[in-house]
Amino acid sequence: MVSGELPQLRKGAGAPLVVVPGLSGRAGTPAALRTWMKHEEIADFIGDRTVVSIDRRYNLEAGTSIADIAREYAHTIGSQFDEPVDIMGISTGGTIALQLAADHPELLRRLVLVSSAHRLSDRGRATQRSVAELLRAGHDRRAAAMFLGNTGASQLGNALRSVAGLLAPRSVVGRGDLDLLITLDAEDGFDLDARLETIAARTLIAGGQRDRFYSAELFEHASRRIPNARLALYPGAGHLSTSRNPRLAREILRFLDAA
């Protein structure tokens, strides 16, 4: 299940930082908007680096696993870089990056996980299953509301995001987006707890204390089990606000620049 080059956006110049982005709907989303979203996700980390945001392949086969997706990343990264690179995974992208670190350690120099851990929390898994059920039933706006309504830290903020998902002119998830459904199913079965102690790359885990999709407990557990890991836990932050925290870019750049 190895394809050719995966879709990617490259910015900057210097030492490479590969970014594995989180979930995003594809169907009905203009290419220009997706490119802008990817740029926003990596903009703070450009500096003196070549930041390469590599997206998942389109038209995934049913039953594709996180290990299958990580294998395709390994093929693309190995074909582009002659030496190990720094890799940062965001949310679902973090699960892929962690699988990559376990299965293909020779490709990594350092690993950064943002709002991600070795498995979803029970609440996160239940939420994503509900999102998948709604998508299969054709209720894309309700699926968007369910997803967005769990990305924040406060009940009020999540309620407002849920309403925004229902009322937005264009749903943030695409009706009939099979790639998104297959990725949700793949993450539902993902649990790398038994292999955390085998992760060789120096690792930074950055997470919000009130993340609903993972949890502070899972971030702490992963940081204890990975041999050379440290944790940056942001009090009061939810799943989405962690990646938008102005402290995050500084934290990551310090980690990557350390001798």
mmCIF file of C-alpha atoms in Angstrom:
data_model
loop_
_atom_site.group_PDB
_atom_site.id
_atom_site.type_symbol
_atom_site.label_atom_id
_atom_site.label_comp_id
_atom_site.label_asym_id
_atom_site.label_seq_id
_atom_site.Cartn_x
_atom_site.Cartn_y
_atom_site.Cartn_z
ATOM 1 C CA MET A 1 0.000 0.000 0.000
ATOM 2 C CA VAL A 2 2.893 2.335 -0.786
ATOM 3 C CA SER A 3 2.175 5.148 -3.204
ATOM 4 C CA GLY A 4 4.392 7.695 -4.872
ATOM 5 C CA GLU A 5 4.949 11.167 -3.469
ATOM 6 C CA LEU A 6 2.303 12.344 -1.019
ATOM 7 C CA PRO A 7 0.680 15.823 -1.348
ATOM 8 C CA GLN A 8 2.902 18.417 0.289
ATOM 9 C CA LEU A 9 3.581 22.086 0.869
ATOM 10 C CA ARG A 10 7.185 23.271 1.235
ATOM 11 C CA LYS A 11 8.200 26.625 2.739
ATOM 12 C CA GLY A 12 11.429 28.238 3.876
ATOM 13 C CA ALA A 13 15.067 27.195 3.587
ATOM 14 C CA GLY A 14 17.438 25.339 5.868
ATOM 15 C CA ALA A 15 17.317 22.150 7.914
ATOM 16 C CA PRO A 16 14.118 20.181 7.231
ATOM 17 C CA LEU A 17 11.148 19.920 9.586
ATOM 18 C CA VAL A 18 8.474 17.523 8.337
ATOM 19 C CA VAL A 19 4.955 18.301 9.558
ATOM 20 C CA VAL A 20 2.204 15.663 9.559
ATOM 21 C CA PRO A 21 -1.082 17.632 9.760
ATOM 22 C CA GLY A 22 -4.238 16.754 11.642
ATOM 23 C CA LEU A 23 -7.633 15.789 10.287
ATOM 24 C CA SER A 24 -9.268 17.934 7.636
ATOM 25 C CA GLY A 25 -12.134 17.270 5.279
ATOM 26 C CA ARG A 26 -11.364 17.145 1.570
ATOM 27 C CA ALA A 27 -14.610 16.836 -0.342
ATOM 28 C CA GLY A 28 -15.889 20.256 -1.367
ATOM 29 C CA THR A 29 -12.894 22.123 0.029
ATOM 30 C CA PRO A 30 -11.124 24.287 -2.568
ATOM 31 C CA ALA A 31 -7.460 23.437 -3.095
ATOM 32 C CA ALA A 32 -6.457 27.045 -2.405
ATOM 33 C CA LEU A 33 -8.171 26.926 1.006
ATOM 34 C CA ARG A 34 -6.463 23.671 1.928
ATOM 35 C CA THR A 35 -3.091 25.146 0.919
ATOM 36 C CA TRP A 36 -3.760 28.213 3.070
ATOM 37 C CA MET A 37 -4.763 25.998 6.015
ATOM 38 C CA LYS A 38 -1.531 24.042 5.718
ATOM 39 C CA HIS A 39 0.488 27.265 5.532
ATOM 40 C CA GLU A 40 -1.177 28.567 8.685
ATOM 41 C CA GLU A 41 -0.353 25.318 10.451
ATOM 42 C CA ILE A 42 3.371 25.588 9.712
ATOM 43 C CA ALA A 43 3.929 29.362 9.488
ATOM 44 C CA ASP A 44 5.309 29.780 13.023
ATOM 45 C CA PHE A 45 7.975 27.136 12.470
ATOM 46 C CA ILE A 46 9.550 28.346 9.246
ATOM 47 C CA GLY A 47 12.391 30.519 10.588
ATOM 48 C CA ASP A 48 15.636 29.165 9.166
ATOM 49 C CA ARG A 49 14.136 25.775 8.312
ATOM 50 C CA THR A 50 12.636 24.103 5.301
ATOM 51 C CA VAL A 51 9.208 23.157 6.656
ATOM 52 C CA VAL A 52 7.535 20.413 4.624
ATOM 53 C CA SER A 53 3.872 19.738 5.425
ATOM 54 C CA ILE A 54 3.055 16.299 4.011
ATOM 55 C CA ASP A 55 -0.620 15.349 3.731
ATOM 56 C CA ARG A 56 -2.174 11.902 3.556
ATOM 57 C CA ARG A 57 -2.894 10.276 0.226
ATOM 58 C CA TYR A 58 -6.339 10.685 -1.296
ATOM 59 C CA ASN A 59 -8.512 7.682 -2.194
ATOM 60 C CA LEU A 60 -7.482 5.467 0.708
ATOM 61 C CA GLU A 61 -8.544 1.832 0.628
ATOM 62 C CA ALA A 62 -11.098 0.610 3.173
ATOM 63 C CA GLY A 63 -9.340 -0.998 6.126
ATOM 64 C CA THR A 64 -6.238 1.203 5.862
ATOM 65 C CA SER A 65 -4.490 1.355 9.243
ATOM 66 C CA ILE A 66 -2.322 4.016 10.857
ATOM 67 C CA ALA A 67 0.638 1.692 10.203
ATOM 68 C CA ASP A 68 -0.277 1.623 6.491
ATOM 69 C CA ILE A 69 -0.417 5.424 6.384
ATOM 70 C CA ALA A 70 2.900 5.686 8.278
ATOM 71 C CA ARG A 71 4.466 3.311 5.736
ATOM 72 C CA GLU A 72 3.531 5.689 2.921
ATOM 73 C CA TYR A 73 5.052 8.584 4.850
ATOM 74 C CA ALA A 74 8.216 6.546 5.353
ATOM 75 C CA HIS A 75 8.416 5.921 1.600
ATOM 76 C CA THR A 76 8.024 9.631 0.795
ATOM 77 C CA ILE A 77 10.382 10.886 3.536
ATOM 78 C CA GLY A 78 13.018 8.269 2.745
ATOM 79 C CA SER A 79 12.957 9.192 -0.936
ATOM 80 C CA GLN A 80 13.396 12.919 -0.263
ATOM 81 C CA PHE A 81 15.937 13.110 2.544
ATOM 82 C CA ASP A 82 19.356 11.461 2.855
ATOM 83 C CA GLU A 83 19.586 11.924 6.633
ATOM 84 C CA PRO A 84 17.169 11.617 9.601
ATOM 85 C CA VAL A 85 14.823 14.596 9.900
ATOM 86 C CA ASP A 86 12.817 16.308 12.624
ATOM 87 C CA ILE A 87 9.149 15.310 12.414
ATOM 88 C CA MET A 88 6.196 17.071 14.027
ATOM 89 C CA GLY A 89 2.741 15.474 14.098
ATOM 90 C CA ILE A 90 -0.396 17.415 14.998
ATOM 91 C CA SER A 91 -3.419 15.604 16.481
ATOM 92 C CA THR A 92 -4.146 12.633 14.177
ATOM 93 C CA GLY A 93 -0.902 13.517 12.420
ATOM 94 C CA GLY A 94 0.797 12.822 15.746
ATOM 95 C CA THR A 95 -0.482 9.262 15.829
ATOM 96 C CA ILE A 96 0.966 8.770 12.348
ATOM 97 C CA ALA A 97 4.273 10.357 13.395
ATOM 98 C CA LEU A 98 4.454 8.156 16.500
ATOM 99 C CA GLN A 99 3.807 5.027 14.415
ATOM 100 C CA LEU A 100 6.499 6.245 12.028
ATOM 101 C CA ALA A 101 8.943 6.619 14.929
ATOM 102 C CA ALA A 102 8.199 3.071 16.096
ATOM 103 C CA ASP A 103 8.335 1.382 12.680
ATOM 104 C CA HIS A 104 10.966 3.494 10.895
ATOM 105 C CA PRO A 105 13.293 4.942 13.572
ATOM 106 C CA GLU A 106 16.094 5.478 11.049
ATOM 107 C CA LEU A 107 14.110 8.334 9.466
ATOM 108 C CA LEU A 108 13.774 10.464 12.607
ATOM 109 C CA ARG A 109 16.144 12.839 14.309
ATOM 110 C CA ARG A 110 13.628 14.291 16.773
ATOM 111 C CA LEU A 111 9.895 13.872 17.261
ATOM 112 C CA VAL A 112 7.314 16.472 18.295
ATOM 113 C CA LEU A 113 3.742 15.470 19.138
ATOM 114 C CA VAL A 114 1.239 18.321 19.383
ATOM 115 C CA SER A 115 -2.171 17.487 20.899
ATOM 116 C CA SER A 116 -1.518 13.809 20.316
ATOM 117 C CA ALA A 117 -0.581 10.642 22.195
ATOM 118 C CA HIS A 118 -0.361 6.873 21.806
ATOM 119 C CA ARG A 119 -4.167 6.476 21.607
ATOM 120 C CA LEU A 120 -7.369 8.456 21.814
ATOM 121 C CA SER A 121 -9.010 8.947 25.197
ATOM 122 C CA ASP A 122 -12.253 7.064 25.779
ATOM 123 C CA ARG A 123 -14.125 10.319 25.237
ATOM 124 C CA GLY A 124 -12.135 11.127 22.113
ATOM 125 C CA ARG A 125 -12.791 7.683 20.641
ATOM 126 C CA ALA A 126 -16.523 7.944 21.381
ATOM 127 C CA THR A 127 -16.655 11.404 19.806
ATOM 128 C CA GLN A 128 -14.890 10.318 16.629
ATOM 129 C CA ARG A 129 -17.127 7.252 16.338
ATOM 130 C CA SER A 130 -20.162 9.529 16.557
ATOM 131 C CA VAL A 131 -18.670 11.826 13.912
ATOM 132 C CA ALA A 132 -18.108 8.817 11.640
ATOM 133 C CA GLU A 133 -21.678 7.569 12.157
ATOM 134 C CA LEU A 134 -23.076 10.987 11.268
ATOM 135 C CA LEU A 135 -20.910 11.190 8.152
ATOM 136 C CA ARG A 136 -22.040 7.755 7.010
ATOM 137 C CA ALA A 137 -25.650 8.868 7.450
ATOM 138 C CA GLY A 138 -25.011 11.965 5.323
ATOM 139 C CA HIS A 139 -25.300 14.440 8.222
ATOM 140 C CA ASP A 140 -22.148 16.413 7.464
ATOM 141 C CA ARG A 141 -23.132 19.559 9.394
ATOM 142 C CA ARG A 142 -24.075 17.577 12.484
ATOM 143 C CA ALA A 143 -20.765 15.742 12.169
ATOM 144 C CA ALA A 144 -18.934 19.084 11.995
ATOM 145 C CA ALA A 145 -20.857 20.318 15.029
ATOM 146 C CA MET A 146 -19.972 17.172 16.971
ATOM 147 C CA PHE A 147 -16.298 17.449 16.089
ATOM 148 C CA LEU A 148 -15.914 21.201 16.678
ATOM 149 C CA GLY A 149 -17.946 20.995 19.878
ATOM 150 C CA ASN A 150 -15.161 18.977 21.465
ATOM 151 C CA THR A 151 -12.099 20.897 20.325
ATOM 152 C CA GLY A 152 -12.173 23.585 23.031
ATOM 153 C CA ALA A 153 -11.639 23.700 26.778
ATOM 154 C CA SER A 154 -14.811 25.408 28.013
ATOM 155 C CA GLN A 155 -18.466 24.422 27.714
ATOM 156 C CA LEU A 156 -19.414 27.839 26.321
ATOM 157 C CA GLY A 157 -16.646 27.829 23.732
ATOM 158 C CA ASN A 158 -17.519 24.318 22.630
ATOM 159 C CA ALA A 159 -21.208 25.221 22.377
ATOM 160 C CA LEU A 160 -20.364 28.172 20.131
ATOM 161 C CA ARG A 161 -18.121 26.001 17.951
ATOM 162 C CA SER A 162 -20.875 23.421 17.673
ATOM 163 C CA VAL A 163 -23.345 26.069 16.490
ATOM 164 C CA ALA A 164 -20.746 27.365 14.032
ATOM 165 C CA GLY A 165 -20.408 23.844 12.626
ATOM 166 C CA LEU A 166 -24.159 23.688 12.060
ATOM 167 C CA LEU A 167 -24.510 27.151 10.522
ATOM 168 C CA ALA A 168 -21.303 27.589 8.508
ATOM 169 C CA PRO A 169 -21.927 28.279 4.770
ATOM 170 C CA ARG A 170 -19.729 25.298 3.905
ATOM 171 C CA SER A 171 -19.329 22.337 6.235
ATOM 172 C CA VAL A 172 -15.815 21.785 7.556
ATOM 173 C CA VAL A 173 -16.227 18.111 6.641
ATOM 174 C CA GLY A 174 -17.270 16.957 3.209
ATOM 175 C CA ARG A 175 -20.313 14.806 2.607
ATOM 176 C CA GLY A 176 -19.209 11.406 1.384
ATOM 177 C CA ASP A 177 -15.554 12.073 2.275
ATOM 178 C CA LEU A 178 -14.437 8.445 2.408
ATOM 179 C CA ASP A 179 -10.810 9.368 3.114
ATOM 180 C CA LEU A 180 -11.867 11.124 6.322
ATOM 181 C CA LEU A 181 -14.026 8.157 7.344
ATOM 182 C CA ILE A 182 -11.230 5.674 6.690
ATOM 183 C CA THR A 183 -8.789 7.798 8.699
ATOM 184 C CA LEU A 184 -11.257 8.043 11.602
ATOM 185 C CA ASP A 185 -11.659 4.258 11.550
ATOM 186 C CA ALA A 186 -7.888 3.801 11.468
ATOM 187 C CA GLU A 187 -7.364 6.029 14.490
ATOM 188 C CA ASP A 188 -10.179 4.275 16.329
ATOM 189 C CA GLY A 189 -8.065 1.109 16.331
ATOM 190 C CA PHE A 190 -4.752 2.822 17.079
ATOM 191 C CA ASP A 191 -2.990 2.075 20.390
ATOM 192 C CA LEU A 192 0.807 2.160 20.556
ATOM 193 C CA ASP A 193 1.137 1.908 24.341
ATOM 194 C CA ALA A 194 3.012 -1.406 24.208
ATOM 195 C CA ARG A 195 5.705 0.106 21.958
ATOM 196 C CA LEU A 196 6.317 3.467 23.632
ATOM 197 C CA GLU A 197 9.493 2.227 25.306
ATOM 198 C CA THR A 198 10.955 1.417 21.879
ATOM 199 C CA ILE A 199 10.792 5.028 20.618
ATOM 200 C CA ALA A 200 14.418 6.039 20.134
ATOM 201 C CA ALA A 201 14.029 9.646 18.958
ATOM 202 C CA ARG A 202 14.198 12.493 21.431
ATOM 203 C CA THR A 203 10.573 13.498 21.866
ATOM 204 C CA LEU A 204 8.597 16.556 22.909
ATOM 205 C CA ILE A 205 4.907 16.106 23.733
ATOM 206 C CA ALA A 206 2.830 19.300 23.861
ATOM 207 C CA GLY A 207 -0.763 19.004 25.037
ATOM 208 C CA GLY A 208 -3.610 20.838 26.683
ATOM 209 C CA GLN A 209 -4.659 19.935 30.203
ATOM 210 C CA ARG A 210 -8.311 19.931 29.083
ATOM 211 C CA ASP A 211 -7.898 18.154 25.750
ATOM 212 C CA ARG A 212 -11.016 16.053 25.134
ATOM 213 C CA PHE A 213 -9.657 13.925 22.314
ATOM 214 C CA TYR A 214 -6.623 12.732 24.255
ATOM 215 C CA SER A 215 -6.178 13.839 27.909
ATOM 216 C CA ALA A 216 -3.578 15.147 30.318
ATOM 217 C CA GLU A 217 -3.284 11.618 31.717
ATOM 218 C CA LEU A 218 -2.408 10.161 28.298
ATOM 219 C CA PHE A 219 0.122 12.932 27.583
ATOM 220 C CA GLU A 220 1.760 12.294 30.961
ATOM 221 C CA HIS A 221 1.744 8.518 30.462
ATOM 222 C CA ALA A 222 3.389 8.767 27.052
ATOM 223 C CA SER A 223 6.046 11.176 28.322
ATOM 224 C CA ARG A 224 6.925 8.742 31.120
ATOM 225 C CA ARG A 225 7.080 5.663 28.884
ATOM 226 C CA ILE A 226 9.059 7.112 25.964
ATOM 227 C CA PRO A 227 12.716 6.880 27.120
ATOM 228 C CA ASN A 228 13.892 10.348 26.073
ATOM 229 C CA ALA A 229 10.717 12.439 26.195
ATOM 230 C CA ARG A 230 9.571 15.548 27.937
ATOM 231 C CA LEU A 231 6.135 17.076 28.321
ATOM 232 C CA ALA A 232 4.878 20.632 27.831
ATOM 233 C CA LEU A 233 1.393 20.627 29.365
ATOM 234 C CA TYR A 234 -0.633 23.832 29.026
ATOM 235 C CA PRO A 235 -3.073 24.484 31.905
ATOM 236 C CA GLY A 236 -6.628 25.238 30.830
ATOM 237 C CA ALA A 237 -5.920 24.517 27.142
ATOM 238 C CA GLY A 238 -8.125 22.335 24.972
ATOM 239 C CA HIS A 239 -7.346 20.336 21.856
ATOM 240 C CA LEU A 240 -7.430 23.254 19.429
ATOM 241 C CA SER A 241 -6.006 26.009 21.620
ATOM 242 C CA THR A 242 -2.793 24.077 22.288
ATOM 243 C CA SER A 243 -1.636 24.428 18.679
ATOM 244 C CA ARG A 244 -2.571 28.122 18.750
ATOM 245 C CA ASN A 245 -0.762 28.875 22.007
ATOM 246 C CA PRO A 246 1.941 31.498 21.303
ATOM 247 C CA ARG A 247 4.272 29.655 23.695
ATOM 248 C CA LEU A 248 4.140 26.495 21.596
ATOM 249 C CA ALA A 249 6.304 27.669 18.683
ATOM 250 C CA ARG A 250 8.989 28.930 21.079
ATOM 251 C CA GLU A 251 8.898 25.649 23.012
ATOM 252 C CA ILE A 252 9.256 23.569 19.852
ATOM 253 C CA LEU A 253 12.014 25.706 18.370
ATOM 254 C CA ARG A 254 14.009 25.526 21.625
ATOM 255 C CA PHE A 255 13.617 21.748 21.592
ATOM 256 C CA LEU A 256 14.701 21.424 17.962
ATOM 257 C CA ASP A 257 17.633 23.819 18.379
ATOM 258 C CA ALA A 258 19.009 22.147 21.513
ATOM 259 C CA ALA A 259 22.404 20.478 21.095
#
